[in-house]
């Protein structure tokens, strides 16, 4: 029973890894299809899998695999905290700067109420960030620096013709236009 349980756990972990890698690869391919990444990442094999995006996703997973588990967990938590704070800030900023923007939902409180609603959650996110070690902050800093460098390289490469980026016009990759309103009778 012990061996069967271990084999089942190993099979489940392998399947979970495969599902995660495929999900990340499809996200990278989607970004390439929308013009955010070079077009090569949108190329698919004969079975429809994004080949180069899968290779990038698997390489990143293998590279991170050399870190101890607790450091990986702490780095991921720190990065998730920063993402949440950016999402909160974008939410409030869009309510202030683009109140006329079409939204598929309506929050029935004002901008100040929305900011007050997000304050307790933001406080706990900041508290969690304060508990992170300097190694996590260093890894986060390196990640942001590498991301900025890659973004600059992508822009420069697109302008100089080093690679083709789909949808070079900014409207393609921007915020979708609201649907036309039907005339009222």
Coordinates of C-alpha atoms in Angstrom, one line a residue:
X1 CA 0.0 0.0 0.0
X2 CA 2.9 2.3 0.8
X3 CA 4.4 1.9 -2.6
X4 CA 1.1 2.4 -4.4
X5 CA 0.4 5.6 -2.4
X6 CA 3.9 6.9 -3.3
X7 CA 3.4 6.0 -7.0
X8 CA 0.0 7.7 -7.0
X9 CA 1.4 10.8 -5.4
X10 CA 4.3 10.9 -7.9
X11 CA 1.8 10.5 -10.8
X12 CA -0.4 13.3 -9.4
X13 CA 2.6 15.7 -9.0
X14 CA 3.8 15.0 -12.5
X15 CA 0.3 15.7 -13.9
X16 CA 0.1 18.9 -11.8
X17 CA 3.5 20.0 -13.2
X18 CA 2.4 19.2 -16.7
X19 CA -0.9 21.1 -16.3
X20 CA 0.9 24.2 -14.8
X21 CA 3.5 24.2 -17.6
X22 CA 0.9 23.9 -20.2
X23 CA -1.1 26.7 -18.6
X24 CA 1.9 29.0 -18.5
X25 CA 2.9 28.2 -22.0
X26 CA -0.6 29.0 -23.3
X27 CA -0.5 32.3 -21.4
X28 CA 2.9 33.1 -23.1
X29 CA 1.4 32.1 -26.5
X30 CA -1.6 34.3 -25.9
X31 CA 0.6 37.3 -25.1
X32 CA 2.5 36.7 -28.3
X33 CA -0.8 36.5 -30.3
X34 CA -1.9 39.8 -28.8
X35 CA 1.4 41.5 -29.7
X36 CA 3.0 41.6 -26.3
X37 CA 5.8 39.2 -27.1
X38 CA 7.7 38.2 -30.2
X39 CA 5.6 36.2 -32.7
X40 CA 7.8 33.1 -32.4
X41 CA 6.2 32.3 -29.0
X42 CA 2.8 32.0 -30.7
X43 CA 4.0 29.2 -33.1
X44 CA 2.2 25.9 -32.5
X45 CA 3.3 22.4 -33.3
X46 CA 1.2 19.9 -35.2
X47 CA -0.9 19.1 -32.1
X48 CA -1.6 22.7 -31.4
X49 CA 0.8 23.1 -28.5
X50 CA 2.8 26.3 -28.3
X51 CA 6.3 24.7 -28.7
X52 CA 8.6 27.7 -27.9
X53 CA 6.4 28.9 -25.1
X54 CA 6.5 25.4 -23.6
X55 CA 10.3 25.4 -23.8
X56 CA 10.5 28.8 -22.1
X57 CA 8.0 27.7 -19.4
X58 CA 9.8 24.5 -18.7
X59 CA 13.2 26.2 -18.6
X60 CA 12.0 28.7 -16.0
X61 CA 10.5 25.9 -13.9
X62 CA 13.8 23.9 -14.1
X63 CA 15.8 27.0 -13.1
X64 CA 13.7 27.8 -10.1
X65 CA 13.8 24.1 -9.0
X66 CA 17.4 24.6 -7.7
X67 CA 16.2 26.9 -4.9
X68 CA 15.1 25.4 -1.5
X69 CA 11.3 25.0 -1.3
X70 CA 10.7 27.6 1.4
X71 CA 12.6 30.2 -0.5
X72 CA 10.5 29.5 -3.6
X73 CA 7.3 29.8 -1.5
X74 CA 8.4 33.0 0.0
X75 CA 9.5 34.6 -3.3
X76 CA 6.2 33.6 -4.9
X77 CA 4.2 35.0 -2.0
X78 CA 6.2 38.3 -2.2
X79 CA 5.5 38.6 -5.9
X80 CA 1.9 37.8 -5.5
X81 CA 1.6 40.5 -2.8
X82 CA 3.1 43.1 -5.2
X83 CA 0.7 42.0 -7.9
X84 CA -2.3 42.4 -5.6
X85 CA -1.1 45.9 -4.5
X86 CA -0.7 46.9 -8.2
X87 CA -4.2 45.5 -9.0
X88 CA -5.7 47.5 -6.1
X89 CA -3.9 50.7 -7.3
X90 CA -5.0 50.2 -10.9
X91 CA -8.6 49.6 -9.8
X92 CA -8.7 52.9 -7.8
X93 CA -6.8 54.8 -10.5
X94 CA -9.1 53.7 -13.3
X95 CA -12.1 54.7 -11.2
X96 CA -10.6 58.2 -10.9
X97 CA -9.0 58.7 -14.3
X98 CA -11.6 56.8 -16.5
X99 CA -15.0 56.9 -14.8
X100 CA -16.7 56.7 -18.2
X101 CA -14.9 53.5 -19.2
X102 CA -17.4 50.7 -20.0
X103 CA -17.4 48.0 -17.3
X104 CA -19.4 44.8 -17.3
X105 CA -20.2 45.3 -13.6
X106 CA -21.0 48.2 -11.3
X107 CA -19.8 48.6 -7.7
X108 CA -22.4 50.7 -6.0
X109 CA -20.1 52.8 -3.8
X110 CA -17.9 55.7 -4.7
X111 CA -14.2 55.8 -5.3
X112 CA -13.5 56.7 -1.7
X113 CA -15.6 53.8 -0.5
X114 CA -13.7 51.4 -2.8
X115 CA -10.4 52.7 -1.5
X116 CA -11.7 52.2 2.1
X117 CA -12.9 48.7 1.2
X118 CA -9.4 47.8 -0.1
X119 CA -7.4 49.3 2.9
X120 CA -7.7 46.3 5.3
X121 CA -6.7 43.8 2.6
X122 CA -3.8 46.1 1.6
X123 CA -2.7 46.3 5.2
X124 CA -2.5 42.6 5.5
X125 CA -0.7 42.3 2.2
X126 CA 1.9 44.9 3.4
X127 CA 2.2 43.0 6.7
X128 CA 2.9 39.8 4.8
X129 CA 5.5 41.6 2.7
X130 CA 7.2 42.9 5.8
X131 CA 7.8 39.3 7.0
X132 CA 9.8 38.4 3.9
X133 CA 13.6 37.9 4.1
X134 CA 16.1 40.0 2.2
X135 CA 16.8 37.1 -0.1
X136 CA 13.2 37.3 -1.3
X137 CA 13.5 41.0 -1.8
X138 CA 16.8 40.5 -3.7
X139 CA 15.1 37.8 -5.9
X140 CA 12.2 40.2 -6.5
X141 CA 14.6 43.0 -7.5
X142 CA 16.5 40.8 -9.9
X143 CA 13.1 39.6 -11.4
X144 CA 12.0 43.2 -11.9
X145 CA 15.3 44.2 -13.4
X146 CA 15.4 41.3 -15.8
X147 CA 11.8 42.0 -16.8
X148 CA 12.6 45.6 -17.5
X149 CA 15.6 44.6 -19.5
X150 CA 13.6 42.1 -21.5
X151 CA 10.9 44.7 -22.1
X152 CA 13.4 47.1 -23.4
X153 CA 15.0 44.4 -25.6
X154 CA 11.6 43.4 -27.0
X155 CA 10.8 47.0 -27.9
X156 CA 14.2 47.6 -29.4
X157 CA 14.1 44.3 -31.3
X158 CA 10.7 45.1 -32.7
X159 CA 11.7 48.5 -33.9
X160 CA 14.9 47.3 -35.5
X161 CA 13.2 44.3 -37.1
X162 CA 15.1 41.6 -35.2
X163 CA 11.8 39.8 -34.8
X164 CA 8.2 40.2 -35.8
X165 CA 5.6 41.2 -33.2
X166 CA 1.9 40.6 -34.1
X167 CA -0.4 43.6 -33.9
X168 CA 2.3 46.2 -33.8
X169 CA -0.4 48.9 -33.7
X170 CA -1.0 49.8 -30.1
X171 CA -4.8 49.7 -30.5
X172 CA -4.7 45.9 -31.0
X173 CA -3.0 45.3 -27.7
X174 CA -4.8 48.0 -25.8
X175 CA -8.1 48.2 -23.8
X176 CA -11.0 47.0 -26.0
X177 CA -13.5 49.6 -27.0
X178 CA -16.9 49.4 -25.3
X179 CA -19.7 47.8 -27.3
X180 CA -21.9 50.2 -29.2
X181 CA -24.9 51.2 -27.3
X182 CA -28.3 50.4 -28.9
X183 CA -30.4 53.4 -29.7
X184 CA -33.1 54.0 -27.1
X185 CA -36.6 54.3 -28.1

